[in-house]
Amino acid sequence: MTTGKVIFIFIAVASSRFFIVFSLRLLSGDHYCDLTRLPSPQALRSDQFTVLINGYSESRIPILQTVTGVYSSSPSVAAVVVLWGNPTTPAKTLVELSHNLSISSPGDAPISVIRQPSSSLNARFLPRPWISTRAVLICDDDIEVDPKSIQFAFEIWKSRSNNPEQLVGLFARSHELDLTSRTWIYTVHPNRYSILLTKFMFMKTEYLYEYSCEGGESMAQARSIVDEMRNCEDILMNFVAANKTGMGPVLVGAKRVRDWGDARNEGVRRRGRGLRAAGEEVAVGLSSRKKGHRRRRGDCIKEFHRVLGKMPLTYSYGKMVDSIGEQGLCEKGGKLVFCDQQTVF
């Protein structure tokens, strides 16, 4: 993988609580896979995590302000970094975005915007020398999760002390062998899963290196498939993790998740991830029931299996939840609510 010099643009502004640093870093050159530039795994802190948000569309900037503010307010977050993959966005826009995200944030964790070295989806998994945490949260710019659920998911990831390599996340899908066509397909099952989406996914930081720098020619071919398909980087990361652990991922339940990019949102025209369709309006995610989308994702699974020479994806069952409460509904104050919910009249 080719990369080069690091160009930093820093503007420091004094705040009443902390110094805000806006950074627009243009990364290119040959150093991403240089282990001497990366911190050792033993030096990474385990009490916090780094948030890596995939950004592309300027139309989602208002959502970014809300999403980054939620993450920045968490005491478990070391840093929030928006990885901007749209090469046509002016540098001035990104500097202003970094400034606005920082000054509007209610939290203390620093927020920065980094222009990716290319529009490749593989770039979201490049190892970064400035990551100081053992865990990274990979997420999209249109997913808003409540703070308690974010913390709960992180606690679940930390608790996997016997196997910290497992992925932990909120959105699950599955692979399956279609017996009629004798080929792999991408689908969803009501009671099992083998793939977590990068809408919201915790993983160990070392996976960035393993995805981008290890695996030899076969992984290089797999990354090329991601570029050709303009899709499936999340599926390939699940291949990497499953190959390492021999286990499936861990699905976590959340109290409240707002998916602004879901095609089922009403009243607002939604656009897909720009580099997927060059600005065309497209339905987002499996929930769109677009056969073309699912077929392409199935093709990715088939091609990854072919070039990697194995099928490491493994099924998991069940979901981790933070509490089990009353599920019955009762009428209180003219509304149907959970029976154990206290209603103030």
Tab-separated table of C-alpha atoms in Angstrom:
chain	number	residue	atom	x	y	z
A	1	MET	CA	0.000	0.000	0.000
A	2	THR	CA	1.469	3.370	-0.985
A	3	THR	CA	1.319	6.447	1.216
A	4	GLY	CA	3.959	9.546	1.791
A	5	LYS	CA	4.391	12.755	3.675
A	6	VAL	CA	2.232	14.008	6.451
A	7	ILE	CA	1.072	17.607	6.193
A	8	PHE	CA	-0.412	19.116	9.342
A	9	ILE	CA	-2.380	22.343	9.449
A	10	PHE	CA	-3.000	23.348	13.046
A	11	ILE	CA	-5.007	26.305	14.305
A	12	ALA	CA	-5.177	26.531	18.086
A	13	VAL	CA	-7.907	28.565	19.718
A	14	ALA	CA	-8.201	29.098	23.462
A	15	SER	CA	-11.409	27.939	25.061
A	16	SER	CA	-12.610	28.431	28.589
A	17	ARG	CA	-12.246	24.705	29.193
A	18	PHE	CA	-9.541	23.537	26.852
A	19	PHE	CA	-7.540	24.326	23.757
A	20	ILE	CA	-9.316	23.440	20.539
A	21	VAL	CA	-7.051	22.131	17.819
A	22	PHE	CA	-8.321	22.059	14.268
A	23	SER	CA	-6.344	19.722	12.078
A	24	LEU	CA	-6.593	19.068	8.385
A	25	ARG	CA	-4.086	16.335	7.756
A	26	LEU	CA	-3.334	15.222	4.239
A	27	LEU	CA	-1.738	11.808	4.453
A	28	SER	CA	0.133	10.186	1.590
A	29	GLY	CA	3.333	8.144	1.235
A	30	ASP	CA	4.791	4.817	2.380
A	31	HIS	CA	4.591	4.891	6.164
A	32	TYR	CA	1.201	3.478	7.162
A	33	CYS	CA	2.572	-0.054	7.458
A	34	ASP	CA	5.860	0.993	9.082
A	35	LEU	CA	5.612	-0.586	12.535
A	36	THR	CA	8.307	1.731	13.878
A	37	ARG	CA	5.874	4.627	13.444
A	38	LEU	CA	3.040	2.894	15.315
A	39	PRO	CA	2.735	2.578	19.098
A	40	SER	CA	3.213	-0.898	20.510
A	41	PRO	CA	0.017	-2.699	21.571
A	42	GLN	CA	1.304	-2.697	25.158
A	43	ALA	CA	1.428	1.118	25.136
A	44	LEU	CA	-2.230	1.518	24.148
A	45	ARG	CA	-4.611	2.533	26.924
A	46	SER	CA	-7.629	0.320	27.620
A	47	ASP	CA	-9.805	2.703	29.647
A	48	GLN	CA	-10.775	4.808	26.616
A	49	PHE	CA	-11.422	4.384	22.905
A	50	THR	CA	-10.883	6.416	19.737
A	51	VAL	CA	-13.867	7.215	17.509
A	52	LEU	CA	-13.246	7.028	13.742
A	53	ILE	CA	-16.221	8.436	11.809
A	54	ASN	CA	-16.438	7.878	8.065
A	55	GLY	CA	-17.493	11.153	6.408
A	56	TYR	CA	-18.144	11.973	2.767
A	57	SER	CA	-21.221	14.075	2.043
A	58	GLU	CA	-21.354	17.770	2.938
A	59	SER	CA	-25.136	17.397	3.228
A	60	ARG	CA	-24.554	15.398	6.412
A	61	ILE	CA	-22.499	18.052	8.181
A	62	PRO	CA	-25.464	19.145	10.372
A	63	ILE	CA	-25.831	15.530	11.541
A	64	LEU	CA	-22.087	15.354	12.207
A	65	GLN	CA	-22.367	18.229	14.667
A	66	THR	CA	-24.817	16.228	16.754
A	67	VAL	CA	-23.031	12.885	16.420
A	68	THR	CA	-19.540	14.178	17.253
A	69	GLY	CA	-20.908	16.117	20.221
A	70	VAL	CA	-22.373	12.945	21.727
A	71	TYR	CA	-19.086	11.065	21.364
A	72	SER	CA	-16.970	13.977	22.598
A	73	SER	CA	-19.056	14.170	25.770
A	74	SER	CA	-18.253	10.610	26.801
A	75	PRO	CA	-15.494	10.293	29.450
A	76	SER	CA	-14.479	7.026	27.764
A	77	VAL	CA	-13.609	8.749	24.472
A	78	ALA	CA	-9.985	9.785	23.959
A	79	ALA	CA	-10.540	11.494	20.592
A	80	VAL	CA	-13.136	11.880	17.851
A	81	VAL	CA	-11.772	11.864	14.297
A	82	VAL	CA	-13.803	12.401	11.139
A	83	LEU	CA	-12.108	10.600	8.226
A	84	TRP	CA	-13.221	12.639	5.209
A	85	GLY	CA	-13.220	10.596	1.996
A	86	ASN	CA	-14.590	13.063	-0.552
A	87	PRO	CA	-11.612	14.369	-2.584
A	88	THR	CA	-13.663	17.212	-4.114
A	89	THR	CA	-14.492	18.912	-0.813
A	90	PRO	CA	-12.508	22.190	-0.579
A	91	ALA	CA	-9.864	22.405	2.138
A	92	LYS	CA	-11.522	25.566	3.452
A	93	THR	CA	-14.745	23.639	4.028
A	94	LEU	CA	-12.945	21.003	6.085
A	95	VAL	CA	-11.081	23.572	8.179
A	96	GLU	CA	-14.372	25.338	8.892
A	97	LEU	CA	-16.006	21.986	9.663
A	98	SER	CA	-13.301	21.061	12.163
A	99	HIS	CA	-13.606	24.493	13.771
A	100	ASN	CA	-17.387	24.344	14.031
A	101	LEU	CA	-17.435	20.789	15.359
A	102	SER	CA	-14.969	21.711	18.089
A	103	ILE	CA	-16.491	24.963	19.305
A	104	SER	CA	-20.036	23.537	19.271
A	105	SER	CA	-19.131	20.347	21.114
A	106	PRO	CA	-20.374	20.070	24.710
A	107	GLY	CA	-17.648	17.542	25.539
A	108	ASP	CA	-13.942	17.560	26.335
A	109	ALA	CA	-12.604	14.942	23.912
A	110	PRO	CA	-10.843	16.665	20.982
A	111	ILE	CA	-12.506	16.560	17.570
A	112	SER	CA	-10.548	16.687	14.324
A	113	VAL	CA	-11.152	16.210	10.616
A	114	ILE	CA	-8.702	14.289	8.438
A	115	ARG	CA	-8.809	14.244	4.674
A	116	GLN	CA	-8.275	10.692	3.511
A	117	PRO	CA	-5.422	9.983	1.060
A	118	SER	CA	-7.954	8.677	-1.461
A	119	SER	CA	-11.656	7.957	-1.856
A	120	SER	CA	-11.012	4.243	-1.355
A	121	LEU	CA	-13.184	2.686	1.331
A	122	ASN	CA	-10.094	0.775	2.451
A	123	ALA	CA	-8.692	4.057	3.771
A	124	ARG	CA	-11.027	4.003	6.785
A	125	PHE	CA	-8.977	1.054	8.073
A	126	LEU	CA	-5.501	2.540	7.671
A	127	PRO	CA	-3.381	2.248	10.848
A	128	ARG	CA	-2.754	5.655	12.420
A	129	PRO	CA	0.256	6.499	14.632
A	130	TRP	CA	-1.792	8.964	16.713
A	131	ILE	CA	-4.279	6.363	17.964
A	132	SER	CA	-3.436	5.856	21.641
A	133	THR	CA	-6.215	3.460	22.636
A	134	ARG	CA	-6.566	-0.303	22.564
A	135	ALA	CA	-10.052	-0.037	21.060
A	136	VAL	CA	-11.400	1.965	18.150
A	137	LEU	CA	-15.040	2.612	17.355
A	138	ILE	CA	-15.640	2.509	13.608
A	139	CYS	CA	-18.876	4.297	12.723
A	140	ASP	CA	-20.734	6.186	10.016
A	141	ASP	CA	-21.593	9.874	9.969
A	142	ASP	CA	-25.351	9.301	10.006
A	143	ILE	CA	-25.703	7.043	13.059
A	144	GLU	CA	-26.687	8.654	16.366
A	145	VAL	CA	-26.529	6.375	19.435
A	146	ASP	CA	-27.537	7.337	22.965
A	147	PRO	CA	-24.595	7.815	25.408
A	148	LYS	CA	-25.558	4.940	27.733
A	149	SER	CA	-25.631	2.470	24.846
A	150	ILE	CA	-22.242	3.665	23.606
A	151	GLN	CA	-20.766	3.085	27.051
A	152	PHE	CA	-22.492	-0.288	27.400
A	153	ALA	CA	-21.085	-1.505	24.070
A	154	PHE	CA	-17.594	-0.406	25.131
A	155	GLU	CA	-17.954	-2.219	28.461
A	156	ILE	CA	-18.963	-5.379	26.609
A	157	TRP	CA	-15.897	-5.067	24.377
A	158	LYS	CA	-13.644	-4.608	27.415
A	159	SER	CA	-15.241	-7.538	29.215
A	160	ARG	CA	-14.218	-9.964	26.467
A	161	SER	CA	-10.898	-10.422	28.265
A	162	ASN	CA	-10.681	-14.049	27.181
A	163	ASN	CA	-11.088	-13.049	23.528
A	164	PRO	CA	-10.721	-9.291	22.966
A	165	GLU	CA	-10.335	-9.890	19.231
A	166	GLN	CA	-14.100	-10.280	18.742
A	167	LEU	CA	-15.934	-7.459	17.028
A	168	VAL	CA	-18.725	-5.804	19.035
A	169	GLY	CA	-21.477	-3.767	17.408
A	170	LEU	CA	-25.127	-2.828	16.960
A	171	PHE	CA	-25.991	-3.794	13.370
A	172	ALA	CA	-25.805	-7.425	12.265
A	173	ARG	CA	-26.130	-9.293	8.973
A	174	SER	CA	-25.335	-12.816	7.843
A	175	HIS	CA	-23.724	-14.868	5.126
A	176	GLU	CA	-25.389	-17.999	3.828
A	177	LEU	CA	-24.745	-20.670	1.227
A	178	ASP	CA	-27.579	-20.754	-1.298
A	179	LEU	CA	-28.011	-24.461	-2.017
A	180	THR	CA	-29.834	-23.833	-5.286
A	181	SER	CA	-27.162	-21.662	-6.871
A	182	ARG	CA	-24.368	-23.128	-4.719
A	183	THR	CA	-23.001	-19.670	-4.026
A	184	TRP	CA	-22.628	-17.350	-1.049
A	185	ILE	CA	-25.317	-14.766	-0.435
A	186	TYR	CA	-25.686	-11.779	1.914
A	187	THR	CA	-28.808	-11.788	4.027
A	188	VAL	CA	-30.361	-11.272	7.450
A	189	HIS	CA	-31.564	-13.972	9.843
A	190	PRO	CA	-33.887	-13.499	12.820
A	191	ASN	CA	-31.772	-15.641	15.133
A	192	ARG	CA	-28.171	-15.721	13.927
A	193	TYR	CA	-25.563	-13.438	12.411
A	194	SER	CA	-21.951	-13.523	11.221
A	195	ILE	CA	-21.259	-9.960	10.066
A	196	LEU	CA	-21.301	-6.648	11.931
A	197	LEU	CA	-21.715	-3.440	9.962
A	198	THR	CA	-19.363	-0.499	10.323
A	199	LYS	CA	-22.319	1.746	11.086
A	200	PHE	CA	-21.192	1.157	14.694
A	201	MET	CA	-18.491	-1.398	15.481
A	202	PHE	CA	-15.861	-1.719	18.233
A	203	MET	CA	-12.658	-3.542	17.442
A	204	LYS	CA	-9.082	-3.745	18.612
A	205	THR	CA	-6.755	-1.161	17.081
A	206	GLU	CA	-4.357	-3.816	15.755
A	207	TYR	CA	-6.982	-4.896	13.230
A	208	LEU	CA	-6.297	-1.704	11.287
A	209	TYR	CA	-2.759	-2.951	10.639
A	210	GLU	CA	-3.869	-6.515	9.944
A	211	TYR	CA	-6.438	-5.337	7.402
A	212	SER	CA	-4.171	-2.855	5.611
A	213	CYS	CA	-0.715	-4.391	5.891
A	214	GLU	CA	-0.878	-8.142	6.473
A	215	GLY	CA	-2.207	-11.114	4.535
A	216	GLY	CA	0.158	-10.806	1.596
A	217	GLU	CA	-1.055	-10.968	-1.984
A	218	SER	CA	-4.411	-12.541	-1.105
A	219	MET	CA	-5.394	-9.631	1.167
A	220	ALA	CA	-4.139	-7.180	-1.454
A	221	GLN	CA	-6.499	-8.823	-3.943
A	222	ALA	CA	-9.336	-8.660	-1.413
A	223	ARG	CA	-8.742	-4.931	-0.876
A	224	SER	CA	-8.757	-4.489	-4.658
A	225	ILE	CA	-12.190	-6.115	-4.743
A	226	VAL	CA	-13.394	-3.494	-2.243
A	227	ASP	CA	-12.143	-0.775	-4.591
A	228	GLU	CA	-13.698	-2.410	-7.661
A	229	MET	CA	-17.054	-2.920	-5.970
A	230	ARG	CA	-16.941	0.376	-4.035
A	231	ASN	CA	-18.450	-1.640	-1.236
A	232	CYS	CA	-17.843	-4.400	1.312
A	233	GLU	CA	-14.925	-3.074	3.373
A	234	ASP	CA	-16.972	-3.972	6.449
A	235	ILE	CA	-17.436	-7.561	5.266
A	236	LEU	CA	-13.694	-7.890	4.644
A	237	MET	CA	-12.939	-6.639	8.168
A	238	ASN	CA	-15.300	-9.317	9.488
A	239	PHE	CA	-13.280	-11.869	7.484
A	240	VAL	CA	-10.091	-10.575	9.143
A	241	ALA	CA	-11.523	-10.775	12.665
A	242	ALA	CA	-13.187	-14.174	12.194
A	243	ASN	CA	-9.986	-15.595	10.737
A	244	LYS	CA	-8.135	-14.373	13.824
A	245	THR	CA	-10.618	-15.568	16.444
A	246	GLY	CA	-12.364	-18.548	14.915
A	247	MET	CA	-15.497	-17.027	16.461
A	248	GLY	CA	-18.409	-14.878	15.399
A	249	PRO	CA	-18.938	-11.240	16.439
A	250	VAL	CA	-20.921	-9.953	19.435
A	251	LEU	CA	-24.203	-8.110	18.891
A	252	VAL	CA	-25.231	-5.540	21.503
A	253	GLY	CA	-28.655	-4.046	22.106
A	254	ALA	CA	-29.039	-0.256	22.307
A	255	LYS	CA	-31.631	1.916	24.020
A	256	ARG	CA	-31.948	4.356	21.134
A	257	VAL	CA	-30.318	4.468	17.703
A	258	ARG	CA	-31.170	7.054	15.053
A	259	ASP	CA	-30.159	5.987	11.555
A	260	TRP	CA	-30.400	9.165	9.504
A	261	GLY	CA	-29.208	7.400	6.356
A	262	ASP	CA	-31.848	4.682	6.318
A	263	ALA	CA	-33.883	4.860	3.122
A	264	ARG	CA	-37.089	4.389	5.146
A	265	ASN	CA	-36.769	7.873	6.647
A	266	GLU	CA	-39.814	9.889	5.593
A	267	GLY	CA	-39.971	13.464	4.350
A	268	VAL	CA	-36.279	13.837	3.567
A	269	ARG	CA	-34.479	12.784	0.419
A	270	ARG	CA	-31.622	10.524	1.433
A	271	ARG	CA	-28.449	10.035	-0.472
A	272	GLY	CA	-26.111	7.110	-0.308
A	273	ARG	CA	-22.400	7.203	0.427
A	274	GLY	CA	-21.265	9.526	-2.351
A	275	LEU	CA	-18.431	7.406	-3.679
A	276	ARG	CA	-20.828	4.508	-4.057
A	277	ALA	CA	-22.929	6.194	-6.707
A	278	ALA	CA	-21.286	9.506	-7.488
A	279	GLY	CA	-24.088	11.542	-5.965
A	280	GLU	CA	-27.011	9.500	-7.280
A	281	GLU	CA	-29.908	9.057	-4.895
A	282	VAL	CA	-29.773	5.468	-3.646
A	283	ALA	CA	-31.368	3.456	-0.893
A	284	VAL	CA	-29.037	2.789	2.017
A	285	GLY	CA	-28.492	-0.591	3.638
A	286	LEU	CA	-30.099	-3.989	3.535
A	287	SER	CA	-33.360	-2.542	4.803
A	288	SER	CA	-33.927	-0.979	1.393
A	289	ARG	CA	-34.584	-4.509	0.057
A	290	LYS	CA	-32.753	-3.514	-3.104
A	291	LYS	CA	-31.838	-6.783	-4.802
A	292	GLY	CA	-28.871	-5.186	-6.514
A	293	HIS	CA	-27.350	-4.128	-3.211
A	294	ARG	CA	-27.692	-7.551	-1.644
A	295	ARG	CA	-26.404	-9.246	-4.792
A	296	ARG	CA	-23.269	-7.095	-4.832
A	297	ARG	CA	-22.655	-7.822	-1.163
A	298	GLY	CA	-23.076	-11.533	-1.854
A	299	ASP	CA	-20.619	-11.243	-4.752
A	300	CYS	CA	-18.117	-9.703	-2.328
A	301	ILE	CA	-18.445	-12.652	0.054
A	302	LYS	CA	-17.957	-15.061	-2.852
A	303	GLU	CA	-14.876	-13.198	-4.126
A	304	PHE	CA	-13.301	-12.847	-0.667
A	305	HIS	CA	-13.769	-16.581	-0.181
A	306	ARG	CA	-12.103	-17.229	-3.526
A	307	VAL	CA	-9.033	-15.010	-3.124
A	308	LEU	CA	-8.475	-15.763	0.568
A	309	GLY	CA	-8.998	-19.487	0.075
A	310	LYS	CA	-11.211	-19.963	3.120
A	311	MET	CA	-14.545	-19.050	4.671
A	312	PRO	CA	-13.811	-17.883	8.229
A	313	LEU	CA	-17.188	-16.215	8.910
A	314	THR	CA	-18.813	-17.900	11.905
A	315	TYR	CA	-22.348	-17.590	13.237
A	316	SER	CA	-23.168	-16.011	16.581
A	317	TYR	CA	-26.498	-16.208	18.402
A	318	GLY	CA	-28.257	-13.862	20.794
A	319	LYS	CA	-27.724	-10.272	21.840
A	320	MET	CA	-26.098	-8.617	24.847
A	321	VAL	CA	-28.500	-6.279	26.694
A	322	ASP	CA	-27.932	-4.104	29.754
A	323	SER	CA	-31.222	-4.937	31.484
A	324	ILE	CA	-34.283	-7.129	31.270
A	325	GLY	CA	-37.467	-5.309	32.165
A	326	GLU	CA	-41.200	-5.663	31.857
A	327	GLN	CA	-42.228	-6.182	28.233
A	328	GLY	CA	-45.997	-5.982	28.774
A	329	LEU	CA	-47.846	-2.854	27.661
A	330	CYS	CA	-50.359	-1.082	29.875
A	331	GLU	CA	-52.478	2.001	29.334
A	332	LYS	CA	-51.315	4.912	31.476
A	333	GLY	CA	-52.391	8.495	30.955
A	334	GLY	CA	-54.126	7.552	27.739
A	335	LYS	CA	-50.934	6.052	26.285
A	336	LEU	CA	-49.596	2.529	25.882
A	337	VAL	CA	-46.323	2.236	27.808
A	338	PHE	CA	-44.337	-0.567	29.418
A	339	CYS	CA	-46.236	-1.641	32.522
A	340	ASP	CA	-43.291	-0.990	34.850
A	341	GLN	CA	-42.789	2.550	33.513
A	342	GLN	CA	-43.591	5.263	36.036
A	343	THR	CA	-45.869	7.864	34.454
A	344	VAL	CA	-46.173	11.369	35.864
A	345	PHE	CA	-49.627	12.877	35.358
